[in-house]
């Protein structure tokens, strides 16, 4: 049986090694490279005190770094809210208040 999310994603990235797992804007990213990015993001989140149950809002695009940041937030057990670009400041604040994410 496969480990629950996000462990299964980390296992896939680890197994991929040097094989390309993400292509974005003409750039190819290997499983090992993406896994390294996830690990660095996990470390950064933990250094900033983010842990299980904390709310994390991501105002990000769709590239490999952004994907890694979202996976990292799940790894530390945070609740992740995606905020699409283009919202006004007032809309962002309203959305984040409703999601229980501190500003």
mmCIF file of C-alpha atoms in Angstrom:
data_model
loop_
_atom_site.group_PDB
_atom_site.id
_atom_site.type_symbol
_atom_site.label_atom_id
_atom_site.label_comp_id
_atom_site.label_asym_id
_atom_site.label_seq_id
_atom_site.Cartn_x
_atom_site.Cartn_y
_atom_site.Cartn_z
ATOM 1 C CA UNK A 1 0.000 0.000 0.000
ATOM 2 C CA UNK A 2 1.281 3.440 -0.946
ATOM 3 C CA UNK A 3 2.042 5.911 1.830
ATOM 4 C CA UNK A 4 -0.460 8.722 2.188
ATOM 5 C CA UNK A 5 -0.010 12.115 0.610
ATOM 6 C CA UNK A 6 2.459 13.770 0.512
ATOM 7 C CA UNK A 7 4.743 10.813 1.252
ATOM 8 C CA UNK A 8 3.811 9.087 -1.996
ATOM 9 C CA UNK A 9 4.825 12.185 -3.974
ATOM 10 C CA UNK A 10 8.191 12.293 -2.199
ATOM 11 C CA UNK A 11 8.687 8.584 -2.961
ATOM 12 C CA UNK A 12 7.969 9.176 -6.655
ATOM 13 C CA UNK A 13 10.422 12.075 -6.817
ATOM 14 C CA UNK A 14 13.080 10.005 -5.059
ATOM 15 C CA UNK A 15 12.551 7.046 -7.391
ATOM 16 C CA UNK A 16 12.735 9.308 -10.456
ATOM 17 C CA UNK A 17 16.301 10.362 -9.657
ATOM 18 C CA UNK A 18 17.774 12.143 -12.686
ATOM 19 C CA UNK A 19 14.697 11.550 -14.849
ATOM 20 C CA UNK A 20 12.717 14.664 -15.795
ATOM 21 C CA UNK A 21 9.515 14.987 -13.764
ATOM 22 C CA UNK A 22 8.606 18.619 -14.413
ATOM 23 C CA UNK A 23 8.840 20.764 -17.529
ATOM 24 C CA UNK A 24 8.095 24.451 -17.351
ATOM 25 C CA UNK A 25 9.006 27.396 -19.578
ATOM 26 C CA UNK A 26 11.581 25.357 -21.481
ATOM 27 C CA UNK A 27 13.228 24.051 -18.309
ATOM 28 C CA UNK A 28 13.411 20.392 -17.352
ATOM 29 C CA UNK A 29 13.590 19.493 -13.660
ATOM 30 C CA UNK A 30 14.642 16.048 -12.424
ATOM 31 C CA UNK A 31 13.055 14.179 -9.568
ATOM 32 C CA UNK A 32 16.216 14.610 -7.514
ATOM 33 C CA UNK A 33 16.320 18.358 -8.144
ATOM 34 C CA UNK A 34 12.642 18.827 -7.278
ATOM 35 C CA UNK A 35 13.000 16.682 -4.158
ATOM 36 C CA UNK A 36 15.947 18.847 -3.089
ATOM 37 C CA UNK A 37 13.826 21.962 -3.554
ATOM 38 C CA UNK A 38 11.041 20.424 -1.443
ATOM 39 C CA UNK A 39 13.527 19.582 1.299
ATOM 40 C CA UNK A 40 14.932 23.126 1.362
ATOM 41 C CA UNK A 41 11.417 24.568 1.517
ATOM 42 C CA UNK A 42 10.502 22.191 4.370
ATOM 43 C CA UNK A 43 13.577 23.356 6.261
ATOM 44 C CA UNK A 44 12.668 27.004 5.717
ATOM 45 C CA UNK A 45 9.082 26.504 6.838
ATOM 46 C CA UNK A 46 10.194 24.703 9.984
ATOM 47 C CA UNK A 47 12.764 27.421 10.735
ATOM 48 C CA UNK A 48 9.902 29.918 10.622
ATOM 49 C CA UNK A 49 7.855 27.835 13.053
ATOM 50 C CA UNK A 50 5.342 26.420 10.566
ATOM 51 C CA UNK A 51 3.996 23.053 11.662
ATOM 52 C CA UNK A 52 0.940 20.835 11.876
ATOM 53 C CA UNK A 53 -2.329 22.710 11.626
ATOM 54 C CA UNK A 54 -0.791 26.066 10.766
ATOM 55 C CA UNK A 55 -2.308 27.912 7.832
ATOM 56 C CA UNK A 56 -0.088 28.681 4.870
ATOM 57 C CA UNK A 57 -1.318 30.765 1.951
ATOM 58 C CA UNK A 58 0.481 30.458 -1.359
ATOM 59 C CA UNK A 59 0.227 33.301 -3.859
ATOM 60 C CA UNK A 60 2.210 31.519 -6.519
ATOM 61 C CA UNK A 61 2.391 30.519 -10.126
ATOM 62 C CA UNK A 62 2.655 27.020 -11.519
ATOM 63 C CA UNK A 63 6.390 26.364 -11.890
ATOM 64 C CA UNK A 64 8.515 23.704 -10.208
ATOM 65 C CA UNK A 65 9.497 25.959 -7.306
ATOM 66 C CA UNK A 66 5.891 26.774 -6.580
ATOM 67 C CA UNK A 67 4.931 23.095 -6.760
ATOM 68 C CA UNK A 68 7.764 22.272 -4.348
ATOM 69 C CA UNK A 69 6.600 24.987 -1.919
ATOM 70 C CA UNK A 70 3.078 23.556 -1.837
ATOM 71 C CA UNK A 71 4.325 19.999 -1.294
ATOM 72 C CA UNK A 72 6.673 21.269 1.446
ATOM 73 C CA UNK A 73 3.805 22.949 3.273
ATOM 74 C CA UNK A 74 1.919 19.654 3.238
ATOM 75 C CA UNK A 75 5.025 17.806 4.489
ATOM 76 C CA UNK A 76 5.155 19.956 7.627
ATOM 77 C CA UNK A 77 1.437 19.323 8.166
ATOM 78 C CA UNK A 78 0.211 22.807 7.356
ATOM 79 C CA UNK A 79 -3.173 23.662 5.898
ATOM 80 C CA UNK A 80 -2.495 25.041 2.430
ATOM 81 C CA UNK A 81 -4.626 27.689 0.751
ATOM 82 C CA UNK A 82 -3.942 28.557 -2.864
ATOM 83 C CA UNK A 83 -4.514 32.205 -3.725
ATOM 84 C CA UNK A 84 -4.703 32.938 -7.407
ATOM 85 C CA UNK A 85 -2.762 35.895 -8.742
ATOM 86 C CA UNK A 86 -4.722 38.969 -9.798
ATOM 87 C CA UNK A 87 -6.908 39.437 -6.734
ATOM 88 C CA UNK A 88 -7.050 42.867 -5.163
ATOM 89 C CA UNK A 89 -5.523 43.347 -1.710
ATOM 90 C CA UNK A 90 -9.022 43.496 -0.221
ATOM 91 C CA UNK A 91 -10.017 40.233 -1.942
ATOM 92 C CA UNK A 92 -6.852 38.525 -0.701
ATOM 93 C CA UNK A 93 -7.475 39.686 2.882
ATOM 94 C CA UNK A 94 -11.100 38.519 2.742
ATOM 95 C CA UNK A 95 -10.095 35.101 1.389
ATOM 96 C CA UNK A 96 -7.344 34.611 3.959
ATOM 97 C CA UNK A 97 -9.551 35.711 6.867
ATOM 98 C CA UNK A 98 -12.152 33.160 5.815
ATOM 99 C CA UNK A 99 -9.500 30.438 5.566
ATOM 100 C CA UNK A 100 -8.082 31.127 9.034
ATOM 101 C CA UNK A 101 -4.653 32.157 7.735
ATOM 102 C CA UNK A 102 -3.023 35.044 9.620
ATOM 103 C CA UNK A 103 -2.073 38.022 7.447
#
